[in-house]
XYZ file of C-alpha atoms in Angstrom:
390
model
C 0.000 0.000 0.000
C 1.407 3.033 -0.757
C 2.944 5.224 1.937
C 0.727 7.548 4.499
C 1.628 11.556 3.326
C 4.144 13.233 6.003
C 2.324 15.143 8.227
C 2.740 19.325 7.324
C 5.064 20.810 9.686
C 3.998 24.002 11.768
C 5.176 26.946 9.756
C 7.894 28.627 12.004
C 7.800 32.169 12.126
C 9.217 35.438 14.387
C 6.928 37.259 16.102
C 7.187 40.579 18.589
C 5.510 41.043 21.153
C 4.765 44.650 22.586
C 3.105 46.539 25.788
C -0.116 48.967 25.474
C 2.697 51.400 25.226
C 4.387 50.145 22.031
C 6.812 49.069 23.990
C 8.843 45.576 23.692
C 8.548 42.683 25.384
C 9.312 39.690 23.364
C 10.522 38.598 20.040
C 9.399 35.148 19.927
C 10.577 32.150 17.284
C 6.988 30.376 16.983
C 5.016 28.262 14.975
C 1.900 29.337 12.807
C -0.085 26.638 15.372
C 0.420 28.707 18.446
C -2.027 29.278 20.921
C -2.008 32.165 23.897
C -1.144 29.513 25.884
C 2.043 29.124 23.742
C 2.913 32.559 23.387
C 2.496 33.329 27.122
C 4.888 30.617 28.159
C 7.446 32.423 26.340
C 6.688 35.697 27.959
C 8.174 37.301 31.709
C 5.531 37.004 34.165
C 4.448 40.316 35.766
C 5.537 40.572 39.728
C 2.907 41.189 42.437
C 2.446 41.502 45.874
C 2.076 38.858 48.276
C -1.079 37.462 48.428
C -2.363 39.479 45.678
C -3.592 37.624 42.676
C -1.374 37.885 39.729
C -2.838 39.830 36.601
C -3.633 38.027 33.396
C -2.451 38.334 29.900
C -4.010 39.038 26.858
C -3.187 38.945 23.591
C -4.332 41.179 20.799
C -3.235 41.312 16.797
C -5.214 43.518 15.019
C -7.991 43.994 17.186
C -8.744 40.321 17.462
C -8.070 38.736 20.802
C -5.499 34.994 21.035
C -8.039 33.217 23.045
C -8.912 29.803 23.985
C -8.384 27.566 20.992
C -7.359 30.527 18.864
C -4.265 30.251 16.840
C -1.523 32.425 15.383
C -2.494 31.801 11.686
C -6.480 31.716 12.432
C -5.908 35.538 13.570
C -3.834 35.966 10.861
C -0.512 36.605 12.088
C 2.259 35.734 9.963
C 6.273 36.047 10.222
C 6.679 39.349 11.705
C 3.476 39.912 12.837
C 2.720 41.647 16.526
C 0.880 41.067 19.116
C -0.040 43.619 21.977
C 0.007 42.276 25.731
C -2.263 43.957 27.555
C -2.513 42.793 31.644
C -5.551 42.931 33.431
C -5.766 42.725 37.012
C -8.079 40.255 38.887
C -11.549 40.807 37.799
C -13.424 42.996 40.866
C -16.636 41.271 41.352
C -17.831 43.836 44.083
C -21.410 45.976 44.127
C -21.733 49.190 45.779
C -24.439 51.209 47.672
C -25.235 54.730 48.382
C -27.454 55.173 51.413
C -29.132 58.284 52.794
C -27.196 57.757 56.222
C -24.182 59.553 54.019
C -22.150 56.271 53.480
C -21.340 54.118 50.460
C -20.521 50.679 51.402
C -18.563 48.155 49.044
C -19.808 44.848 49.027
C -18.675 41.120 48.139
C -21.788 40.251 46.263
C -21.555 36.049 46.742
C -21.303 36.359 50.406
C -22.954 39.870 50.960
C -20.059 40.853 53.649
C -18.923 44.897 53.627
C -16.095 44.820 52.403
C -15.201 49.035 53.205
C -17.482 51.829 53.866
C -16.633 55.611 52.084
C -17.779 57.972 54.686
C -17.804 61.459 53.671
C -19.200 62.798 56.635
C -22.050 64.644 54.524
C -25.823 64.828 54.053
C -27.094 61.766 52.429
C -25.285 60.236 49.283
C -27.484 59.950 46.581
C -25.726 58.317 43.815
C -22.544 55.842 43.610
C -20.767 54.306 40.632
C -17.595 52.763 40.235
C -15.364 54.026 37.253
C -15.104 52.027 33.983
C -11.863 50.628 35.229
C -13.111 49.884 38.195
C -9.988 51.635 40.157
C -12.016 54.131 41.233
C -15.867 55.089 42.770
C -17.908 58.233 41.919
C -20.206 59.544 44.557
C -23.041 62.350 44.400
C -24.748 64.535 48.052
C -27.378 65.860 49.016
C -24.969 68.839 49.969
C -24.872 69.824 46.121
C -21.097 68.103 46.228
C -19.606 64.923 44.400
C -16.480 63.048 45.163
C -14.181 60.612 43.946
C -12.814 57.831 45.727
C -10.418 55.127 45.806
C -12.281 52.108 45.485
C -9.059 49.682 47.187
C -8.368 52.001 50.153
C -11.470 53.999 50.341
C -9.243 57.119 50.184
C -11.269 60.279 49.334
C -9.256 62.039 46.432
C -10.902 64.507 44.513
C -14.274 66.862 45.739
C -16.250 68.681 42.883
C -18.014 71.987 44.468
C -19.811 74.065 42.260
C -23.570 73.190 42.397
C -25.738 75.366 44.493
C -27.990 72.295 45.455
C -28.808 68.740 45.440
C -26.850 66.327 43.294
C -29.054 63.945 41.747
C -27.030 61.792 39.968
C -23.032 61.588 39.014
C -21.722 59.025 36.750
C -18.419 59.050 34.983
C -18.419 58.714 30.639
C -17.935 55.607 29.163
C -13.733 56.611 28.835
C -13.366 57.430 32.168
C -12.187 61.122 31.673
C -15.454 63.357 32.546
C -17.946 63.210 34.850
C -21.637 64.336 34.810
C -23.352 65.626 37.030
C -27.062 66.390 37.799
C -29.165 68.913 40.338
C -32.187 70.460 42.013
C -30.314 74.163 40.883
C -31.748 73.173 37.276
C -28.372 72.388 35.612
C -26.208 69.448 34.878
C -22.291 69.708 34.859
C -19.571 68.100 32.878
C -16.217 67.829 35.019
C -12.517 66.957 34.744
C -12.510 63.622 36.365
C -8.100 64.281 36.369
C -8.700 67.907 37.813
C -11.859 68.252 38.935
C -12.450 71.258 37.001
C -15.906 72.105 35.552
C -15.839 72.361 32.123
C -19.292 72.421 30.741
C -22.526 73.744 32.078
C -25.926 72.900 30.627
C -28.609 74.818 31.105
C -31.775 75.160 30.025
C -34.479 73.120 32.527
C -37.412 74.182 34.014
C -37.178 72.449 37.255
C -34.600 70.307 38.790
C -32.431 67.992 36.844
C -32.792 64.420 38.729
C -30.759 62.190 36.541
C -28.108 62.744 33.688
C -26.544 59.746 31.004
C -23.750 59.703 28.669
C -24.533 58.583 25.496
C -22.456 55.154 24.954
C -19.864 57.032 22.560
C -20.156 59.781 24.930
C -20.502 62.276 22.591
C -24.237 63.071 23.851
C -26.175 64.279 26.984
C -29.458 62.835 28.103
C -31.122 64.750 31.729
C -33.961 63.997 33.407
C -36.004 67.032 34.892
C -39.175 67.506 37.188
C -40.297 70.040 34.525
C -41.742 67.136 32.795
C -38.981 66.762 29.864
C -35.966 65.572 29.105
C -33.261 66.706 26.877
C -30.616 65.328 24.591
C -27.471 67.567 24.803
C -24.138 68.130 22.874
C -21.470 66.972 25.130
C -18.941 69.126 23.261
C -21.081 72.120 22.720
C -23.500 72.167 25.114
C -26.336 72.606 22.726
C -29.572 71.179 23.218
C -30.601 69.287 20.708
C -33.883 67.715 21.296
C -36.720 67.823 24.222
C -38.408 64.518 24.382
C -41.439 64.879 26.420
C -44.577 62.932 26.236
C -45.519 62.071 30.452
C -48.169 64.761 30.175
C -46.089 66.769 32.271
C -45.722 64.884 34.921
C -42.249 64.773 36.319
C -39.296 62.634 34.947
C -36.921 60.949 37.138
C -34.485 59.500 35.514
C -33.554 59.146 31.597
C -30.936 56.340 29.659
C -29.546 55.964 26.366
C -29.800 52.192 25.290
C -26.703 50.099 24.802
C -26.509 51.079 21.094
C -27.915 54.760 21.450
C -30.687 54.470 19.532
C -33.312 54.434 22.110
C -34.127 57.249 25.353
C -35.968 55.131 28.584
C -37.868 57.664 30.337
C -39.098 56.682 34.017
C -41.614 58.797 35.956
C -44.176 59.740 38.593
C -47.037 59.356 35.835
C -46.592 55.446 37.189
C -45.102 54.618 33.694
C -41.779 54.261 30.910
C -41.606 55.335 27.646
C -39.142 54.208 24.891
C -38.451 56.722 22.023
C -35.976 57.473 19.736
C -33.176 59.470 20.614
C -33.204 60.969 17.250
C -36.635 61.811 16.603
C -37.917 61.715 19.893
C -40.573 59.416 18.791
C -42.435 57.056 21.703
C -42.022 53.798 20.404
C -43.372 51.904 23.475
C -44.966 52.838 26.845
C -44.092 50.291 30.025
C -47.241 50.486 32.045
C -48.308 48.410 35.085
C -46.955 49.886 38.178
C -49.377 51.426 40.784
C -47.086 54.157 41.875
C -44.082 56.421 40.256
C -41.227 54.909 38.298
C -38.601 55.965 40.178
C -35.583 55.026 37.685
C -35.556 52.790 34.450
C -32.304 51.204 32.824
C -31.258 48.808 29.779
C -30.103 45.256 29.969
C -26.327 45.240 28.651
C -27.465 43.946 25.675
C -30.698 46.338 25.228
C -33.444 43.477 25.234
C -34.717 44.282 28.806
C -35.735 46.989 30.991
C -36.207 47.226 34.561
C -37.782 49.745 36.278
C -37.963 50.824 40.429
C -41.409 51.969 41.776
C -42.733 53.200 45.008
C -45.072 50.326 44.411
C -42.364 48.658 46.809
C -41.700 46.685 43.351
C -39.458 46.495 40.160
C -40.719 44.990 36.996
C -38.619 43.591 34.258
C -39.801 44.462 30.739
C -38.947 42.852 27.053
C -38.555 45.406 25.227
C -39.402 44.139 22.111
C -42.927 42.540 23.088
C -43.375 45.119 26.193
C -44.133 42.218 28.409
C -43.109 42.277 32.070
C -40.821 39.080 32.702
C -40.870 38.971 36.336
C -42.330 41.252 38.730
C -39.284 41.577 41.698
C -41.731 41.852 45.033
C -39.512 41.700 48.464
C -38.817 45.179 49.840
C -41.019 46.721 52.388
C -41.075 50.105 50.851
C -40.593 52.014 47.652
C -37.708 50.935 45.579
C -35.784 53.713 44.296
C -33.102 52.710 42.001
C -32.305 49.740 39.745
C -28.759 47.939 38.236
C -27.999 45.489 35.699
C -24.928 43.348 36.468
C -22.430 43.437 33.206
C -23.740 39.937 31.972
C -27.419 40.795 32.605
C -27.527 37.584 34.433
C -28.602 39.950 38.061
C -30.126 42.752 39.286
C -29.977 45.149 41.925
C -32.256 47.046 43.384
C -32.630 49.765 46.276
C -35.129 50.875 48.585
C -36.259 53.170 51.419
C -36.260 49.481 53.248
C -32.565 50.661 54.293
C -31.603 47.371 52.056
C -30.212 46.482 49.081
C -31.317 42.872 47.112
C -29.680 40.785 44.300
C -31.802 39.278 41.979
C -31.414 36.523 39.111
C -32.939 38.222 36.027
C -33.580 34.450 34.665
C -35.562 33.248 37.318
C -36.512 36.643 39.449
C -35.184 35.001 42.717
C -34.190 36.688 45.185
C -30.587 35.953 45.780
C -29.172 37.858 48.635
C -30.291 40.937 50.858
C -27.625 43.808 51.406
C -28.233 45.023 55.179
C -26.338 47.406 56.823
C -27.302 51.238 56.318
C -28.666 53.028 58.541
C -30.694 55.081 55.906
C -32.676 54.801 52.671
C -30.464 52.649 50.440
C -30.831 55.737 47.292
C -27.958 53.542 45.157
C -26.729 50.407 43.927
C -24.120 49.908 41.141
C -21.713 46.117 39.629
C -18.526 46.830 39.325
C -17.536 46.691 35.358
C -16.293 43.887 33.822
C -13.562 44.772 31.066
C -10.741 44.130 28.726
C -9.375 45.246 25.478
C -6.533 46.561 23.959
């Protein structure tokens, strides 16, 4: 019988392997069968600490990521080609609350023990977020002052001032380097999150501003105002470039973009949510079935689901496409004021005047785990992010 072909050698091939920076780290003589694990056998471990978990590698060659099974010629790296190492520390799996007794507590979310508490020593904290990184945590008083914190040490490092009331909301945009603020003195605020200095000031509400959004590319504005609107804004400019109104009026309390931008989620005290296009301002759906205000409203990650908080002492989870409610989230003993996705969608949070906090599976809508601690309303919850990318 004739002779079985030889089996195709591996294509060998040099390959260099760079920081974030540009800078070197490895020329490598490999193989066109490669995998990450390969690759990172070849490269110098990063030190760490003692007891501190070691960061992880990742690979990148042209935007595509060596993972898993992945090889060097699948990606399409040839002889020459490079790769960028980017390190990413230990994922944080942590959720946060903001609680009318003026503290922010971290939490480990699979055992629910506090984990630190940021005391600011100031009227009652009204809104908490941790930075896309994760490195950091944004919060927002009732003292018409934010602040930025270390989320690791709890370390207060930065204090905006410059609101004459009431912050409503604070959130940080989707690259980390502004924040946004919202309040009762009828503006919202775009800050330095490096300096702290205000750089932006939009104006143009009737009433206070109770919630402001970054647009996912962050290049727009969305507030939420008791004079019954809201408004998309030019982050750049400041110019106002739509007013999307349609509760009759009635006041709005908080206002999202959806994951792709396309869509506005309006919540308010009119017991109801609206949908509409951020470009037209067009309602596309109303989310109706609570017995008391919406309180907040926010998209799944991947913009199939909402959930709203009511002072119906409930939160309902919507499809978006049919306007169903999925489950109807039932265990706090008084109004629930805010609402969080985790980064999968797989949980919830929500918040109440209870003084708690609760996890919830958005598969099942079981209750997983009750956050108790405060002293106050609970006005906050937030995940910490889940990232990496070159």
């Amino acid at each position: 019988s004739p002779a079985a072909p030889a089996a195709r050698r591996p294509r060998a091939m040099r390959i260099s392997v760079v920081s974030l920076a540009g800078e070197p780290v490895a020329t490598l003589e490999a193989e066109e069968d490669w995998t990450k694990f390969d690759v990172c056998r070849q490269i110098p471990s990063r030190p760490c600490a003692e007891g501190v978990a070691p960061p992880s590698p990742h690979l990148f060659h042209g935007g595509s990521e060596l993972a898993g099974c992945t090889t060097l010629a699948s990606l399409g790296a040839g002889d020459g080609a490079l790769l960028q190492l980017v390190w990413q520390a230990p994922a944080r799996r942590e959720v946060l609350t903001a609680s009318a007794d003026g503290t922010t507590r971290i939490w480990n979310p699979d055992t629910g023990e506090c984990l630190r508490t940021l005391d600011g020593q100031a009227r009652g904290v009204t809104s908490a977020m941790f930075s896309p990184d994760g490195e950091q945590v944004l919060t927002a008083f009732s003292d018409g002052t934010a602040r930025i914190w270390n989320a690791d040490s709890g370390d207060c490092m930065l204090r905006l001032v410059g609101h004459g009331k009431r912050i409503g909301s604070a959130v940080f945009s989707p690259d980390g380097q502004q924040l946004l603020t919202a309040s009762s003195d009828r503006t919202a605020r775009l800050w330095s999150a490096d300096s702290g200095e205000s750089l932006l000031t939009l104006a143009g509400h009737g009433g206070h501003i109770n919630s402001a959004s970054f647009s996912p590319d962050g290049a727009q504005v969305l507030t939420a105002s008791f004079d019954g609107t809201a408004k998309v804004w030019d982050a750049e400019s400041g110019t106002c470039l739509r007013r999307l109104e349609g509760h009759g009026g009635r006041r709005v309390m908080s206002a999202n973009f959806s994951p792709d931008g396309a869509l506005a989620l309006t919540a308010s005290d009119d017991c109801t949510a609206r949908l509409c296009s951020a470009a037209s301002g067009e309602c596309i759906r109303m989310l109706e079935g609570h017995d008391n205000f919406v309180m907040s409203a926010v998209f799944s990650p991947d913009g199939g689901q909402v959930l709203n908080a009511s002072s119906d002492h409930t939160a309902k989870l919507w499809s978006v496409d049919s306007g169903e409610c999925v489950h109807m989230l039932a265990e706090h003993r008084g109004p629930v004021l805010s609402v969080a996705f985790s980064p999968d969608g797989a949980q919830a949070l929500t918040t109440s005047s209870d003084c708690t906090a609760k996890l919830w599976s958005t598969v099942s809508g079981d209750c997983l785990r009750t956050f108790d601690g405060h002293r106050g309303g609970v006005t906050c919850a937030a995940f910490s992010p889940s990232r990496c990318g070159p």
